[in-house]
């Protein structure tokens, strides 16, 4: 939009001054910091508010700015008393993804995007669901159809084989695993779908904290890309971007 278009929309009431400021500057100023309101138009992914290290008041201020400028707020790594407080003060449709530690708020009238593309989010075991859930939330907010395929770890390879038809139907796969991180390597060797490995900080002993899982995925002889340990947001955004490109290429 040009400057005159933005001014006309402010005058007609289609844009708030906050939305106009964000479009002109590329971000919106708040007492809690600057919110990147133009990230979605610039990168195709929603800006997220990372909760750790922020007070509830700071999270709320950023979330309110997100709602004013983009129509939604995505808050990651949030739990406990902060969730209860935010659900009370934020105006809109609030969804708390408890296991994924994500809070998503859609302003009244906000229409989430919808892509003609699917993302499969796969876990080796129950311990992987937190990071995988974060990936699923973000990919869904980008507009992809998300399917969860859970508890198919390689300790019993038949569980993966049983799910092969579903895995091969997906346009993109995020595969989360802890311990030695073998599951993404196995899956990537069985499908033609792009695979994003998500190492999880489960496991114990030597290589604990996701280190062995990360190194195992990086050393994979099958073709996959890998994000950092527990980086569900990054895995979800990468999957969403690939899904978006696939959807755009479809007739």
mmCIF file of C-alpha atoms in Angstrom:
data_model
loop_
_atom_site.group_PDB
_atom_site.id
_atom_site.type_symbol
_atom_site.label_atom_id
_atom_site.label_comp_id
_atom_site.label_asym_id
_atom_site.label_seq_id
_atom_site.Cartn_x
_atom_site.Cartn_y
_atom_site.Cartn_z
ATOM 1 C CA UNK A 1 0.000 0.000 0.000
ATOM 2 C CA UNK A 2 1.135 3.533 -0.765
ATOM 3 C CA UNK A 3 1.101 6.388 1.728
ATOM 4 C CA UNK A 4 -2.095 7.900 0.284
ATOM 5 C CA UNK A 5 -3.854 4.498 0.436
ATOM 6 C CA UNK A 6 -2.931 4.148 4.097
ATOM 7 C CA UNK A 7 -4.101 7.689 4.912
ATOM 8 C CA UNK A 8 -7.377 7.124 3.044
ATOM 9 C CA UNK A 9 -7.971 3.887 4.985
ATOM 10 C CA UNK A 10 -7.294 5.641 8.301
ATOM 11 C CA UNK A 11 -9.717 8.386 7.325
ATOM 12 C CA UNK A 12 -12.410 5.859 6.380
ATOM 13 C CA UNK A 13 -11.862 3.840 9.532
ATOM 14 C CA UNK A 14 -10.620 0.726 7.748
ATOM 15 C CA UNK A 15 -7.239 1.105 9.455
ATOM 16 C CA UNK A 16 -6.529 2.194 13.012
ATOM 17 C CA UNK A 17 -3.697 4.681 13.633
ATOM 18 C CA UNK A 18 -1.757 1.794 15.220
ATOM 19 C CA UNK A 19 -2.155 -0.342 12.092
ATOM 20 C CA UNK A 20 -1.103 2.578 9.915
ATOM 21 C CA UNK A 21 1.971 3.209 12.051
ATOM 22 C CA UNK A 22 2.954 -0.445 11.820
ATOM 23 C CA UNK A 23 2.589 -0.488 8.023
ATOM 24 C CA UNK A 24 4.595 2.691 7.584
ATOM 25 C CA UNK A 25 7.398 1.845 10.009
ATOM 26 C CA UNK A 26 7.354 -1.939 9.660
ATOM 27 C CA UNK A 27 6.858 -2.282 13.407
ATOM 28 C CA UNK A 28 4.750 -0.873 16.227
ATOM 29 C CA UNK A 29 6.158 0.745 19.368
ATOM 30 C CA UNK A 30 4.965 -0.424 22.778
ATOM 31 C CA UNK A 31 6.105 0.154 26.327
ATOM 32 C CA UNK A 32 7.364 -3.430 26.315
ATOM 33 C CA UNK A 33 9.388 -3.030 23.099
ATOM 34 C CA UNK A 34 8.869 -3.010 19.351
ATOM 35 C CA UNK A 35 6.447 -5.478 17.789
ATOM 36 C CA UNK A 36 7.272 -6.641 14.248
ATOM 37 C CA UNK A 37 3.815 -6.147 12.783
ATOM 38 C CA UNK A 38 5.067 -6.435 9.201
ATOM 39 C CA UNK A 39 6.679 -9.840 9.599
ATOM 40 C CA UNK A 40 3.788 -11.708 8.033
ATOM 41 C CA UNK A 41 3.624 -9.509 4.943
ATOM 42 C CA UNK A 42 7.428 -9.519 4.689
ATOM 43 C CA UNK A 43 8.144 -13.185 5.498
ATOM 44 C CA UNK A 44 4.816 -14.997 5.311
ATOM 45 C CA UNK A 45 4.922 -16.049 8.959
ATOM 46 C CA UNK A 46 3.167 -14.549 11.987
ATOM 47 C CA UNK A 47 5.272 -12.732 14.554
ATOM 48 C CA UNK A 48 5.404 -14.549 17.882
ATOM 49 C CA UNK A 49 5.773 -13.149 21.382
ATOM 50 C CA UNK A 50 8.349 -15.162 23.335
ATOM 51 C CA UNK A 51 7.085 -15.189 26.916
ATOM 52 C CA UNK A 52 10.139 -16.185 29.018
ATOM 53 C CA UNK A 53 11.907 -13.181 30.518
ATOM 54 C CA UNK A 54 8.870 -10.930 30.174
ATOM 55 C CA UNK A 55 6.371 -9.926 32.830
ATOM 56 C CA UNK A 56 2.704 -10.712 32.307
ATOM 57 C CA UNK A 57 2.069 -6.999 31.808
ATOM 58 C CA UNK A 58 4.730 -6.816 29.081
ATOM 59 C CA UNK A 59 3.335 -9.895 27.327
ATOM 60 C CA UNK A 60 -0.164 -8.419 27.488
ATOM 61 C CA UNK A 61 1.004 -5.075 26.063
ATOM 62 C CA UNK A 62 2.720 -6.773 23.126
ATOM 63 C CA UNK A 63 -0.277 -9.060 22.571
ATOM 64 C CA UNK A 64 -2.701 -6.131 22.535
ATOM 65 C CA UNK A 65 -0.493 -4.394 19.968
ATOM 66 C CA UNK A 66 -0.407 -7.587 17.902
ATOM 67 C CA UNK A 67 -4.200 -7.745 17.915
ATOM 68 C CA UNK A 68 -4.498 -4.080 16.937
ATOM 69 C CA UNK A 69 -2.010 -4.289 14.082
ATOM 70 C CA UNK A 70 -2.324 -7.834 12.704
ATOM 71 C CA UNK A 71 -5.599 -9.218 14.061
ATOM 72 C CA UNK A 72 -3.981 -11.967 16.107
ATOM 73 C CA UNK A 73 -1.430 -12.622 18.817
ATOM 74 C CA UNK A 74 0.731 -15.731 19.062
ATOM 75 C CA UNK A 75 2.469 -16.202 22.403
ATOM 76 C CA UNK A 76 4.987 -19.009 22.833
ATOM 77 C CA UNK A 77 6.513 -20.722 25.882
ATOM 78 C CA UNK A 78 3.815 -19.381 28.180
ATOM 79 C CA UNK A 79 2.259 -21.271 31.084
ATOM 80 C CA UNK A 80 1.175 -21.036 34.705
ATOM 81 C CA UNK A 81 -0.390 -17.921 36.178
ATOM 82 C CA UNK A 82 0.466 -15.874 33.090
ATOM 83 C CA UNK A 83 -2.010 -17.858 30.989
ATOM 84 C CA UNK A 84 -4.877 -17.223 33.401
ATOM 85 C CA UNK A 85 -4.079 -13.519 33.557
ATOM 86 C CA UNK A 86 -3.774 -13.163 29.779
ATOM 87 C CA UNK A 87 -7.019 -15.042 29.121
ATOM 88 C CA UNK A 88 -8.728 -12.483 31.352
ATOM 89 C CA UNK A 89 -7.313 -9.283 29.865
ATOM 90 C CA UNK A 90 -7.014 -10.090 26.147
ATOM 91 C CA UNK A 91 -10.063 -9.387 24.015
ATOM 92 C CA UNK A 92 -10.721 -11.957 21.311
ATOM 93 C CA UNK A 93 -11.003 -15.677 20.674
ATOM 94 C CA UNK A 94 -8.385 -17.207 22.986
ATOM 95 C CA UNK A 95 -7.017 -20.712 22.470
ATOM 96 C CA UNK A 96 -4.589 -22.179 24.978
ATOM 97 C CA UNK A 97 -2.497 -25.041 23.630
ATOM 98 C CA UNK A 98 -1.405 -26.242 27.041
ATOM 99 C CA UNK A 99 1.029 -29.007 26.103
ATOM 100 C CA UNK A 100 2.644 -26.820 23.437
ATOM 101 C CA UNK A 101 2.812 -23.835 25.853
ATOM 102 C CA UNK A 102 1.245 -21.563 23.231
ATOM 103 C CA UNK A 103 -1.548 -19.031 23.572
ATOM 104 C CA UNK A 104 -3.218 -17.850 20.354
ATOM 105 C CA UNK A 105 -5.694 -14.972 20.250
ATOM 106 C CA UNK A 106 -7.732 -14.006 17.184
ATOM 107 C CA UNK A 107 -9.422 -10.607 17.148
ATOM 108 C CA UNK A 108 -13.130 -10.487 16.378
ATOM 109 C CA UNK A 109 -13.609 -10.858 12.633
ATOM 110 C CA UNK A 110 -10.089 -12.141 12.000
ATOM 111 C CA UNK A 111 -10.004 -14.824 9.322
ATOM 112 C CA UNK A 112 -6.983 -17.158 9.556
ATOM 113 C CA UNK A 113 -5.343 -18.047 6.249
ATOM 114 C CA UNK A 114 -6.042 -21.415 4.648
ATOM 115 C CA UNK A 115 -3.550 -23.218 2.432
ATOM 116 C CA UNK A 116 -4.187 -26.102 0.092
ATOM 117 C CA UNK A 117 -1.260 -27.985 1.624
ATOM 118 C CA UNK A 118 -0.680 -30.306 4.545
ATOM 119 C CA UNK A 119 1.956 -30.552 7.267
ATOM 120 C CA UNK A 120 2.424 -33.781 9.185
ATOM 121 C CA UNK A 121 3.857 -33.384 12.676
ATOM 122 C CA UNK A 122 5.388 -36.654 13.835
ATOM 123 C CA UNK A 123 6.674 -37.649 17.278
ATOM 124 C CA UNK A 124 8.771 -40.526 18.459
ATOM 125 C CA UNK A 125 7.223 -40.579 21.917
ATOM 126 C CA UNK A 126 5.135 -38.673 24.423
ATOM 127 C CA UNK A 127 8.118 -36.620 25.630
ATOM 128 C CA UNK A 128 8.407 -35.062 22.165
ATOM 129 C CA UNK A 129 4.879 -33.631 22.117
ATOM 130 C CA UNK A 130 5.724 -30.274 23.702
ATOM 131 C CA UNK A 131 8.112 -29.086 20.984
ATOM 132 C CA UNK A 132 6.130 -30.850 18.265
ATOM 133 C CA UNK A 133 2.964 -29.148 19.491
ATOM 134 C CA UNK A 134 4.574 -25.746 19.134
ATOM 135 C CA UNK A 135 5.471 -26.604 15.533
ATOM 136 C CA UNK A 136 1.906 -27.741 14.868
ATOM 137 C CA UNK A 137 0.417 -24.520 16.259
ATOM 138 C CA UNK A 138 2.644 -22.288 14.129
ATOM 139 C CA UNK A 139 2.189 -24.291 10.929
ATOM 140 C CA UNK A 140 -1.562 -24.128 11.511
ATOM 141 C CA UNK A 141 -1.468 -20.364 12.027
ATOM 142 C CA UNK A 142 0.333 -20.007 8.700
ATOM 143 C CA UNK A 143 -2.652 -21.790 7.196
ATOM 144 C CA UNK A 144 -1.518 -25.355 6.565
ATOM 145 C CA UNK A 145 -3.693 -28.354 7.341
ATOM 146 C CA UNK A 146 -1.910 -30.042 10.226
ATOM 147 C CA UNK A 147 -2.055 -33.742 11.035
ATOM 148 C CA UNK A 148 -0.465 -35.241 14.138
ATOM 149 C CA UNK A 149 1.146 -38.688 13.875
ATOM 150 C CA UNK A 150 2.331 -39.615 17.347
ATOM 151 C CA UNK A 151 4.306 -42.290 19.185
ATOM 152 C CA UNK A 152 5.989 -43.919 16.193
ATOM 153 C CA UNK A 153 9.519 -44.126 17.617
ATOM 154 C CA UNK A 154 12.083 -46.456 16.091
ATOM 155 C CA UNK A 155 12.269 -48.681 19.193
ATOM 156 C CA UNK A 156 9.521 -50.558 17.352
ATOM 157 C CA UNK A 157 9.999 -49.881 13.657
ATOM 158 C CA UNK A 158 6.652 -51.452 12.759
ATOM 159 C CA UNK A 159 4.940 -48.356 14.205
ATOM 160 C CA UNK A 160 6.558 -46.205 11.513
ATOM 161 C CA UNK A 161 5.846 -48.708 8.764
ATOM 162 C CA UNK A 162 2.176 -48.832 9.780
ATOM 163 C CA UNK A 163 1.944 -45.055 9.252
ATOM 164 C CA UNK A 164 3.783 -44.923 5.919
ATOM 165 C CA UNK A 165 0.652 -44.303 3.814
ATOM 166 C CA UNK A 166 -0.239 -41.260 5.955
ATOM 167 C CA UNK A 167 3.346 -39.999 5.994
ATOM 168 C CA UNK A 168 3.571 -40.184 2.206
ATOM 169 C CA UNK A 169 0.349 -38.220 1.792
ATOM 170 C CA UNK A 170 1.736 -35.152 3.587
ATOM 171 C CA UNK A 171 3.257 -32.227 1.675
ATOM 172 C CA UNK A 172 5.770 -31.503 4.442
ATOM 173 C CA UNK A 173 6.824 -33.419 7.553
ATOM 174 C CA UNK A 174 8.164 -32.157 10.872
ATOM 175 C CA UNK A 175 9.611 -35.130 12.735
ATOM 176 C CA UNK A 176 10.427 -34.647 16.423
ATOM 177 C CA UNK A 177 12.633 -37.049 18.374
ATOM 178 C CA UNK A 178 14.826 -37.106 21.442
ATOM 179 C CA UNK A 179 17.405 -39.657 22.605
ATOM 180 C CA UNK A 180 19.586 -40.464 19.561
ATOM 181 C CA UNK A 181 17.227 -38.672 17.141
ATOM 182 C CA UNK A 182 16.904 -41.571 14.703
ATOM 183 C CA UNK A 183 13.257 -41.152 13.708
ATOM 184 C CA UNK A 184 13.664 -38.252 11.211
ATOM 185 C CA UNK A 185 16.503 -40.136 9.491
ATOM 186 C CA UNK A 186 14.349 -43.242 9.101
ATOM 187 C CA UNK A 187 11.307 -41.314 7.891
ATOM 188 C CA UNK A 188 13.358 -39.272 5.412
ATOM 189 C CA UNK A 189 14.598 -42.493 3.875
ATOM 190 C CA UNK A 190 11.061 -43.724 3.231
ATOM 191 C CA UNK A 191 9.217 -40.705 1.816
ATOM 192 C CA UNK A 192 9.622 -38.211 -1.036
ATOM 193 C CA UNK A 193 8.214 -35.460 1.168
ATOM 194 C CA UNK A 194 10.521 -32.735 2.561
ATOM 195 C CA UNK A 195 11.439 -33.663 6.152
ATOM 196 C CA UNK A 196 12.371 -31.208 8.896
ATOM 197 C CA UNK A 197 14.105 -32.822 11.863
ATOM 198 C CA UNK A 198 13.222 -31.388 15.270
ATOM 199 C CA UNK A 199 15.604 -32.610 17.992
ATOM 200 C CA UNK A 200 14.061 -32.699 21.463
ATOM 201 C CA UNK A 201 15.850 -32.353 24.803
ATOM 202 C CA UNK A 202 14.617 -35.662 26.187
ATOM 203 C CA UNK A 203 16.929 -38.496 27.147
ATOM 204 C CA UNK A 204 19.686 -38.709 29.713
ATOM 205 C CA UNK A 205 23.336 -39.611 30.202
ATOM 206 C CA UNK A 206 26.004 -38.804 27.604
ATOM 207 C CA UNK A 207 24.532 -36.589 24.888
ATOM 208 C CA UNK A 208 21.570 -35.556 27.039
ATOM 209 C CA UNK A 209 19.606 -32.329 26.552
ATOM 210 C CA UNK A 210 19.051 -32.980 22.857
ATOM 211 C CA UNK A 211 22.742 -32.915 21.919
ATOM 212 C CA UNK A 212 22.850 -36.502 20.642
ATOM 213 C CA UNK A 213 19.533 -36.036 18.804
ATOM 214 C CA UNK A 214 20.807 -32.880 17.102
ATOM 215 C CA UNK A 215 24.120 -34.417 16.080
ATOM 216 C CA UNK A 216 22.430 -37.591 14.865
ATOM 217 C CA UNK A 217 20.081 -35.621 12.619
ATOM 218 C CA UNK A 218 22.909 -33.445 11.305
ATOM 219 C CA UNK A 219 24.871 -36.590 10.429
ATOM 220 C CA UNK A 220 21.899 -38.241 8.722
ATOM 221 C CA UNK A 221 22.647 -40.076 5.485
ATOM 222 C CA UNK A 222 19.066 -39.551 4.344
ATOM 223 C CA UNK A 223 18.170 -36.074 3.139
ATOM 224 C CA UNK A 224 16.545 -33.790 5.707
ATOM 225 C CA UNK A 225 16.940 -30.334 7.180
ATOM 226 C CA UNK A 226 17.390 -29.807 10.918
ATOM 227 C CA UNK A 227 16.465 -27.038 13.357
ATOM 228 C CA UNK A 228 17.883 -26.374 16.807
ATOM 229 C CA UNK A 229 16.994 -28.317 19.941
ATOM 230 C CA UNK A 230 13.334 -27.823 20.973
ATOM 231 C CA UNK A 231 12.926 -25.168 18.254
ATOM 232 C CA UNK A 232 9.299 -25.978 17.514
ATOM 233 C CA UNK A 233 8.517 -22.455 16.333
ATOM 234 C CA UNK A 234 11.304 -22.576 13.753
ATOM 235 C CA UNK A 235 10.309 -26.039 12.539
ATOM 236 C CA UNK A 236 6.672 -24.967 12.259
ATOM 237 C CA UNK A 237 7.480 -21.805 10.328
ATOM 238 C CA UNK A 238 9.785 -23.645 7.933
ATOM 239 C CA UNK A 239 7.108 -26.266 7.315
ATOM 240 C CA UNK A 240 4.501 -23.545 6.840
ATOM 241 C CA UNK A 241 6.643 -21.688 4.315
ATOM 242 C CA UNK A 242 7.216 -24.864 2.298
ATOM 243 C CA UNK A 243 3.486 -25.640 2.466
ATOM 244 C CA UNK A 244 2.714 -22.113 1.271
ATOM 245 C CA UNK A 245 5.044 -22.485 -1.718
ATOM 246 C CA UNK A 246 3.457 -25.845 -2.581
ATOM 247 C CA UNK A 247 -0.041 -24.369 -2.344
ATOM 248 C CA UNK A 248 0.931 -21.428 -4.565
ATOM 249 C CA UNK A 249 2.296 -23.821 -7.201
ATOM 250 C CA UNK A 250 -0.911 -25.830 -7.394
ATOM 251 C CA UNK A 251 -3.322 -24.985 -10.208
#
